[in-house]
Tab-separated table of C-alpha atoms in Angstrom:
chain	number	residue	atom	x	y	z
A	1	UNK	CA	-13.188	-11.191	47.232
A	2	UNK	CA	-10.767	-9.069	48.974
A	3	UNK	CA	-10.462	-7.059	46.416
A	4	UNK	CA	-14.428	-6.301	46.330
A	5	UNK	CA	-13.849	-5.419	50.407
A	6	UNK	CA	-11.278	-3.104	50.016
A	7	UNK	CA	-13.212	-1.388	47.119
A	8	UNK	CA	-16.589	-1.002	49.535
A	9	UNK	CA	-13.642	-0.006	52.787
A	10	UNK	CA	-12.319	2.685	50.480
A	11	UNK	CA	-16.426	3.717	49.084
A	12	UNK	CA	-17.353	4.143	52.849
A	13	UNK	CA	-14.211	5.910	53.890
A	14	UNK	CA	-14.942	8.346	50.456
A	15	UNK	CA	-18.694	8.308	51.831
A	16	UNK	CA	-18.268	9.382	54.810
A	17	UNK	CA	-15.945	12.174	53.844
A	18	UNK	CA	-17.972	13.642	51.107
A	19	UNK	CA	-21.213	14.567	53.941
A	20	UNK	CA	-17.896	16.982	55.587
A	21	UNK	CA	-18.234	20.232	53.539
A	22	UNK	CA	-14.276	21.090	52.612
A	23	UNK	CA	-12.998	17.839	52.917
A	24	UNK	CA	-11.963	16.120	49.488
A	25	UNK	CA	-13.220	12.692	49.125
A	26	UNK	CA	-10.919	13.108	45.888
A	27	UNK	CA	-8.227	13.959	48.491
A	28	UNK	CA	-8.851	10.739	50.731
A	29	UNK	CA	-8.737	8.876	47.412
A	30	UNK	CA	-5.437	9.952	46.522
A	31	UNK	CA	-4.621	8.644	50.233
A	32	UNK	CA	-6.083	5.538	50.107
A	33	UNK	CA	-4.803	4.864	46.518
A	34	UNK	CA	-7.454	4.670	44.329
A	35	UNK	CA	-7.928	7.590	42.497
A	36	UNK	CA	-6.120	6.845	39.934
A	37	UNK	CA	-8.344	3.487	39.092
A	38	UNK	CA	-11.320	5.655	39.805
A	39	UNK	CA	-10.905	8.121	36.957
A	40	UNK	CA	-9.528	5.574	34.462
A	41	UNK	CA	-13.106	2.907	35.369
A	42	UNK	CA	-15.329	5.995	34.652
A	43	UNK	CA	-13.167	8.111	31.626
A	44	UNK	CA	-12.867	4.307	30.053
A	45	UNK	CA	-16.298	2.558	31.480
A	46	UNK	CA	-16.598	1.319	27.615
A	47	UNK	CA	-13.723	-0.334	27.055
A	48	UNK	CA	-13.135	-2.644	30.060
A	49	UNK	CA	-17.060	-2.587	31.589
A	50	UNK	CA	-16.581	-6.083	33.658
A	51	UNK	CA	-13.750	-4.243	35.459
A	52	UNK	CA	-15.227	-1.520	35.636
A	53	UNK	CA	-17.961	-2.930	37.140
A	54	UNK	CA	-15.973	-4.661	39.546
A	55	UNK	CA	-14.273	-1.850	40.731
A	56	UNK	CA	-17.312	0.878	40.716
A	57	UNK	CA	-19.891	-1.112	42.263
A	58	UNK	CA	-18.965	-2.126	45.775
A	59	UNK	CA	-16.968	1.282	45.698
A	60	UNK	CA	-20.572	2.714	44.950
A	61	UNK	CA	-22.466	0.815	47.714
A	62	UNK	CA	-19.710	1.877	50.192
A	63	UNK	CA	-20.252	5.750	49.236
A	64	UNK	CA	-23.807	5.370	50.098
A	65	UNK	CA	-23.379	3.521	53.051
A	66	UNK	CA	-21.076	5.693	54.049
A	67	UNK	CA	-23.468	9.475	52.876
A	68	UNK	CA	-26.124	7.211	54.709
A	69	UNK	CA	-24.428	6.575	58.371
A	70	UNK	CA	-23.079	9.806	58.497
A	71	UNK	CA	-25.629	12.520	56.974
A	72	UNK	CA	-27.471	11.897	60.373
A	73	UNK	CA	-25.027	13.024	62.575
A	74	UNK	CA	-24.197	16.053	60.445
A	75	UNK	CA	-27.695	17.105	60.073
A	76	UNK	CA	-27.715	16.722	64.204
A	77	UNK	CA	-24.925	18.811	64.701
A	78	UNK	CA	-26.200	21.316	62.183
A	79	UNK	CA	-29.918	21.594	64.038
A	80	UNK	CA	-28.065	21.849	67.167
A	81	UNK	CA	-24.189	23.237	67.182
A	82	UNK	CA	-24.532	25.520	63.612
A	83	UNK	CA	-21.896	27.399	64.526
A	84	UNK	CA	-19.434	25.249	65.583
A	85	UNK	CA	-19.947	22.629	63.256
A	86	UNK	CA	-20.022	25.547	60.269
A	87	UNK	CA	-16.644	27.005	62.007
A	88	UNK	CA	-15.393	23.279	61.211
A	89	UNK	CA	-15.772	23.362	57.729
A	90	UNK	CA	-14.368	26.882	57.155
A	91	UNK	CA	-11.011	25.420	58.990
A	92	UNK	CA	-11.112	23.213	56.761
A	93	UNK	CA	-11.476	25.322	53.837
A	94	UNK	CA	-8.897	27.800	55.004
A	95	UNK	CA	-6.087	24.649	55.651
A	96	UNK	CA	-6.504	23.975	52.050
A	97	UNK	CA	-5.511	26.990	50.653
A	98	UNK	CA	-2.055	27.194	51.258
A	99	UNK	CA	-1.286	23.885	49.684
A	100	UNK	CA	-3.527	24.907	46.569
A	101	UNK	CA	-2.087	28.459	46.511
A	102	UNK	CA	1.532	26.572	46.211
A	103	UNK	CA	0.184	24.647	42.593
A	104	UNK	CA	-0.596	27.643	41.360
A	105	UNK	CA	2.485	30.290	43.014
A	106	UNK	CA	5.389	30.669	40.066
A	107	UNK	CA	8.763	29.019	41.136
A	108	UNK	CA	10.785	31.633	41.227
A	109	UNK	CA	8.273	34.056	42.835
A	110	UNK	CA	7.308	36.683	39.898
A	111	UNK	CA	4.102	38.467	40.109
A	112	UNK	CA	1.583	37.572	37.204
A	113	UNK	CA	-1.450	40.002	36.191
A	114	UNK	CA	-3.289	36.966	34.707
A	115	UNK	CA	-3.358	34.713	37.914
A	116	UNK	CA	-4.149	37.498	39.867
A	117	UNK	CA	-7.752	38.217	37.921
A	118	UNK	CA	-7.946	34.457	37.550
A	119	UNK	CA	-8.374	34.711	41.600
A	120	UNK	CA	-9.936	37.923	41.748
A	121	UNK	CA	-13.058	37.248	40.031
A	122	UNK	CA	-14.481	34.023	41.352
A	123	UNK	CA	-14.117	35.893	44.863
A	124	UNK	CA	-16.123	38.793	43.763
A	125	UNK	CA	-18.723	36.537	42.172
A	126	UNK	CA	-19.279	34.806	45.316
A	127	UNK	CA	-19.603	37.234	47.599
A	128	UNK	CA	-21.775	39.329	45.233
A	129	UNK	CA	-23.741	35.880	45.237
A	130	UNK	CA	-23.920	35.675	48.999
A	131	UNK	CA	-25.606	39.291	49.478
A	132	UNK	CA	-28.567	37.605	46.609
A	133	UNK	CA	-29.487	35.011	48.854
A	134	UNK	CA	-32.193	34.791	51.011
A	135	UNK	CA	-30.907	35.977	54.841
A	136	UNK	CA	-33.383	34.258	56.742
A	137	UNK	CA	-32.597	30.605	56.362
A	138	UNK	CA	-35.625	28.254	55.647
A	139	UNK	CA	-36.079	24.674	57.662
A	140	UNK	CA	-35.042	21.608	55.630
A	141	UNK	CA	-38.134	20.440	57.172
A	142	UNK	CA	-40.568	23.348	55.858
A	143	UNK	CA	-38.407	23.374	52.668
A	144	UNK	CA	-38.848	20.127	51.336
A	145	UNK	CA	-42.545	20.404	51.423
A	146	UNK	CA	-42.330	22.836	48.454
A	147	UNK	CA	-39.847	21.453	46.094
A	148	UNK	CA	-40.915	22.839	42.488
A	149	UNK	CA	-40.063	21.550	38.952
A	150	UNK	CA	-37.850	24.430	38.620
A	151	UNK	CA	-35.805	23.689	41.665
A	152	UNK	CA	-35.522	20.277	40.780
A	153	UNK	CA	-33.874	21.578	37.750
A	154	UNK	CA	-31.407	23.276	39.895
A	155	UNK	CA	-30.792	20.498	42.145
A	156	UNK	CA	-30.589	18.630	39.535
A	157	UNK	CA	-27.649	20.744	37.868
A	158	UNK	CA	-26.195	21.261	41.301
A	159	UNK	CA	-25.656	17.288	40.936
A	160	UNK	CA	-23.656	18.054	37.590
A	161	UNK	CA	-21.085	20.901	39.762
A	162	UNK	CA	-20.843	18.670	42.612
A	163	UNK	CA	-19.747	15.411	40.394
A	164	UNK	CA	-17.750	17.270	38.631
A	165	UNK	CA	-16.011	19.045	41.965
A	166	UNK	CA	-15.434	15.490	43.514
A	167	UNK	CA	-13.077	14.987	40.732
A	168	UNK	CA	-10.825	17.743	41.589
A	169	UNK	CA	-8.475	17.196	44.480
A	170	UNK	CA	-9.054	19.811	47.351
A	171	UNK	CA	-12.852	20.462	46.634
A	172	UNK	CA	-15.579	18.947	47.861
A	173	UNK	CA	-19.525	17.842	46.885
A	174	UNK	CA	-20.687	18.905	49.662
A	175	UNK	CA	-19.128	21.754	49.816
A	176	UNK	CA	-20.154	22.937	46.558
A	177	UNK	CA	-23.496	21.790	47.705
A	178	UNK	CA	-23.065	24.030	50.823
A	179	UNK	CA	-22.139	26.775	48.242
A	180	UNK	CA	-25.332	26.630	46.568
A	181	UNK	CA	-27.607	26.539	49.451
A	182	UNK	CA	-28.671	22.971	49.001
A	183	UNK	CA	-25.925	21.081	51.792
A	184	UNK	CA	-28.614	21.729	54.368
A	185	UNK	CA	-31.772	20.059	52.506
A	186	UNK	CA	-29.609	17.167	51.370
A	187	UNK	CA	-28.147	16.378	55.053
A	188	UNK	CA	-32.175	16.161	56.155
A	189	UNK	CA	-33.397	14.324	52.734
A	190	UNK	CA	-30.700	11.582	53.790
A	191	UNK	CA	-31.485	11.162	57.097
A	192	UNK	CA	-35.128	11.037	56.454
A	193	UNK	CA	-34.558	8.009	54.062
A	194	UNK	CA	-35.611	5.561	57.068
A	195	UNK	CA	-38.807	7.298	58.115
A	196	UNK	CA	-39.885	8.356	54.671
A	197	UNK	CA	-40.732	4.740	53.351
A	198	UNK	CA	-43.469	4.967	56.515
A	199	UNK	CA	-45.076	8.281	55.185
A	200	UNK	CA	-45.714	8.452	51.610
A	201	UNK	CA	-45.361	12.106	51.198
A	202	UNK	CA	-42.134	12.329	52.973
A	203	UNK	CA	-40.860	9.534	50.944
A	204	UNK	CA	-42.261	11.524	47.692
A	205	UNK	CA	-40.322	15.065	49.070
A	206	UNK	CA	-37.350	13.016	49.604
A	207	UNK	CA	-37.360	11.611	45.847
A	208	UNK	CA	-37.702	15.131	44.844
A	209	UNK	CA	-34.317	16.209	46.271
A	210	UNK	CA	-32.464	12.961	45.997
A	211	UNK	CA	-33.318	11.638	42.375
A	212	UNK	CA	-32.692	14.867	40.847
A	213	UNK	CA	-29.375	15.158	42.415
A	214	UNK	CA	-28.482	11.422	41.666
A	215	UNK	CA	-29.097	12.075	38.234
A	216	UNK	CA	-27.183	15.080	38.177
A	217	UNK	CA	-23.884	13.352	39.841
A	218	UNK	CA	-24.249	10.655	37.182
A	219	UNK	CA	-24.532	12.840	34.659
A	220	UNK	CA	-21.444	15.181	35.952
A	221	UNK	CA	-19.421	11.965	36.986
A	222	UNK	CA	-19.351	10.584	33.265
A	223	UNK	CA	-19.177	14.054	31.130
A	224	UNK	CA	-17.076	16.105	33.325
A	225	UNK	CA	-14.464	13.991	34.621
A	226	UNK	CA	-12.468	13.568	31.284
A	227	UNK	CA	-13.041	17.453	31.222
A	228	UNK	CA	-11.682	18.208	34.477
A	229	UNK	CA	-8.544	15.551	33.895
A	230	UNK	CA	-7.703	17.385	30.400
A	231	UNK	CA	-8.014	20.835	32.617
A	232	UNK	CA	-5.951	19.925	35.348
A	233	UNK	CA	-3.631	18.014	32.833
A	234	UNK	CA	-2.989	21.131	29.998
A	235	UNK	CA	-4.446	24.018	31.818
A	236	UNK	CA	-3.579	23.437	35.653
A	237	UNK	CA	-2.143	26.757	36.405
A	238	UNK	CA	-5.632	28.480	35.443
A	239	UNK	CA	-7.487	25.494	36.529
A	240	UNK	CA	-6.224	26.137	40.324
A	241	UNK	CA	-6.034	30.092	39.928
A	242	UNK	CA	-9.714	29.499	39.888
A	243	UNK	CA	-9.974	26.961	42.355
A	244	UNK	CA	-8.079	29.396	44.845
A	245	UNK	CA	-10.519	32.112	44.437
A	246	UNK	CA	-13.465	29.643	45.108
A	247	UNK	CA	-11.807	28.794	47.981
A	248	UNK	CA	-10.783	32.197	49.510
A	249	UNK	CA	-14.448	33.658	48.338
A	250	UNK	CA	-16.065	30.658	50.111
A	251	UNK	CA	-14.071	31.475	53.211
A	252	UNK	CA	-16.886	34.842	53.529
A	253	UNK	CA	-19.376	32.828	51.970
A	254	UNK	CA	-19.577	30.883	54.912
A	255	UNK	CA	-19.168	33.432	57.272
A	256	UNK	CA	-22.035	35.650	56.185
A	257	UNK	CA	-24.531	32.508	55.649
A	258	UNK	CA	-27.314	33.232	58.269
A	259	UNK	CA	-27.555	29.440	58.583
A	260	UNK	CA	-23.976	29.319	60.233
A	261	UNK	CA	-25.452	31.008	63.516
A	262	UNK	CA	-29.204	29.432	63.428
A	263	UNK	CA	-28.814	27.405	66.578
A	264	UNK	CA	-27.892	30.336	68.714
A	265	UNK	CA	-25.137	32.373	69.477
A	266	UNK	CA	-23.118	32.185	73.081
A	267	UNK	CA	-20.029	32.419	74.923
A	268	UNK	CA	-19.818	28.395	74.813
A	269	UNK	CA	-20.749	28.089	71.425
A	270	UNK	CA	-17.996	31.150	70.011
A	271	UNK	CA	-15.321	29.010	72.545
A	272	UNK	CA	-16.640	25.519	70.739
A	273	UNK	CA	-16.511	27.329	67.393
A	274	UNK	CA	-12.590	28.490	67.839
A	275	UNK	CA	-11.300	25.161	68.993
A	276	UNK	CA	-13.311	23.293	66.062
A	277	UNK	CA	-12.486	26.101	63.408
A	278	UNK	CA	-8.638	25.549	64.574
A	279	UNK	CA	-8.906	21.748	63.879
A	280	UNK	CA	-10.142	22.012	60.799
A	281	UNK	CA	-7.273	24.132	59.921
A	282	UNK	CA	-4.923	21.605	61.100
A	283	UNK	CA	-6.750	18.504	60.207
A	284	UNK	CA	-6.887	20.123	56.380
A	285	UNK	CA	-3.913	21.197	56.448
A	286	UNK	CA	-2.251	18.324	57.124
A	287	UNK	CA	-4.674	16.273	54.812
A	288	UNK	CA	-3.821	18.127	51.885
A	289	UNK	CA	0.368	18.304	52.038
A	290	UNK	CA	-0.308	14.513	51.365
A	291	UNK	CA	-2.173	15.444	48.062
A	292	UNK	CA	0.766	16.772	46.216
């Protein structure tokens, strides 16, 4: 019975963390002490199910719990303090990279054409992805009215990236989500999950975002984690050359995303935005010297 507790403890702590955009719920695993267990219940589900299922099920209800207590707050703070709150998560992005840039820096020092491309290019495919995307940003609210087919499609493979991100220490979900435009819609579709089951067609929007993107994390959480351990396992120097530049590209990603400054710009809000963008730093980088 304890056992079960701790498993739901760690769920909501991993919960919780994975609605922060830059913070690693694989990270807090690692901290906690259950990564490990994590990877081995899902790469080897078949061959041990009961404890499998002992182990992924109250972890499971405790990640929801968790996405569900929290997504409110964040999708407050993003309606209201934008800038701030997105100056947050780039701290937080920006204390990682040191401690990632040190897994994939040569011991000693030697400069190496290869890592440097390996860096290069995710950079300059983000940022040639952030001048495609649409500058005005649309209202969760207004967007979820006109969820197509198609874009369930891409939610739904945005699911697959996500899963398959929460795997990797240092990157989040969420902030792969926030990547692809979707962290926004998500954050509302979750924190509409108590009014929706009062009006039918918010419920039905809802489904459209969340059940796609369910699917898509199950899928991704099954087929890419043995993927991602073999990677990190007999490729890690690429593996992180590549996570770097995701990181670093990110870093102007964020910047340049029209819905960092939605809820106004002003003196208080720049002063707010410093103070949390210099936490994040810290909190990250502090965070992430554990994950070694």
């Amino acid at each position: 019975m304890l056992r079960i507790i701790k498993n739901f403890l760690n769920g909501l702590a991993f919960g919780i963390t994975e609605t922060v955009p830059g913070v690693s719920g694989s990270t807090i695993a690692i901290m906690l002490g259950f990564y490990d267990e994590a990877i081995h219940s899902i790469n080897h589900f078949s061959l041990d199910y009961r404890r499998s299922f002992r182990f992924v099920i109250p972890l499971l209800i405790g990640i929801a719990l968790g996405i569900l207590i929290f997504s409110s707050i964040m999708d407050f703070l993003l309606d209201n303090y934008s800038f701030p709150t997105m100056a947050l998560f780039i701290g937080l992005v920006v204390g990682i990279i040191p401690q990632v840039h040190s897994k994939v820096r040569a011991h000693p020092y030697r400069f190496e054409f290869k890592t440097v491309i390996l860096v290069i290019v995710p950079i300059v495919l983000l940022v040639v992805l952030s001048f495609m995307k649409n500058p005005e940003p649309t209202e969760p609210a207004e967007a979820i009215k006109t969820i197509s087919i198609p874009f369930m499609v891409f939610i739904l493979l945005a699911g697959i990236i996500a899963a398959a991100a929460l795997v990797v220490p240092s990157i989040s979900g969420s902030f792969i989500l926030l990547l692809l435009g979707l962290y926004h819609l998500v954050m509302y579709s979750v924190s509409s999950i108590r009014l929706a089951f009062s009006d039918t067609t918010l419920l039905l929007n809802v489904c459209k975002v969340l059940c796609p993107l369910a699917i898509g994390i199950l899928i991704g959480g099954f087929s890419m984690s043995k993927l991602i351990e073999k990677l990190l396992k007999s490729h890690h120097k690429v593996t992180f050359s590549i996570i770097l530049g995701l990181l670093i590209g990110s870093v102007f990603v964020l910047f340049s995303d029209s819905s960092t400054y939605q809820s106004g710009m002003s003196t208080l809000m720049v002063i707010l935005g410093v103070f949390t963008f210099a936490c994040g730093v810290t909190a990250s980088f502090m965070l992430s010297k554990k994950n070694v």
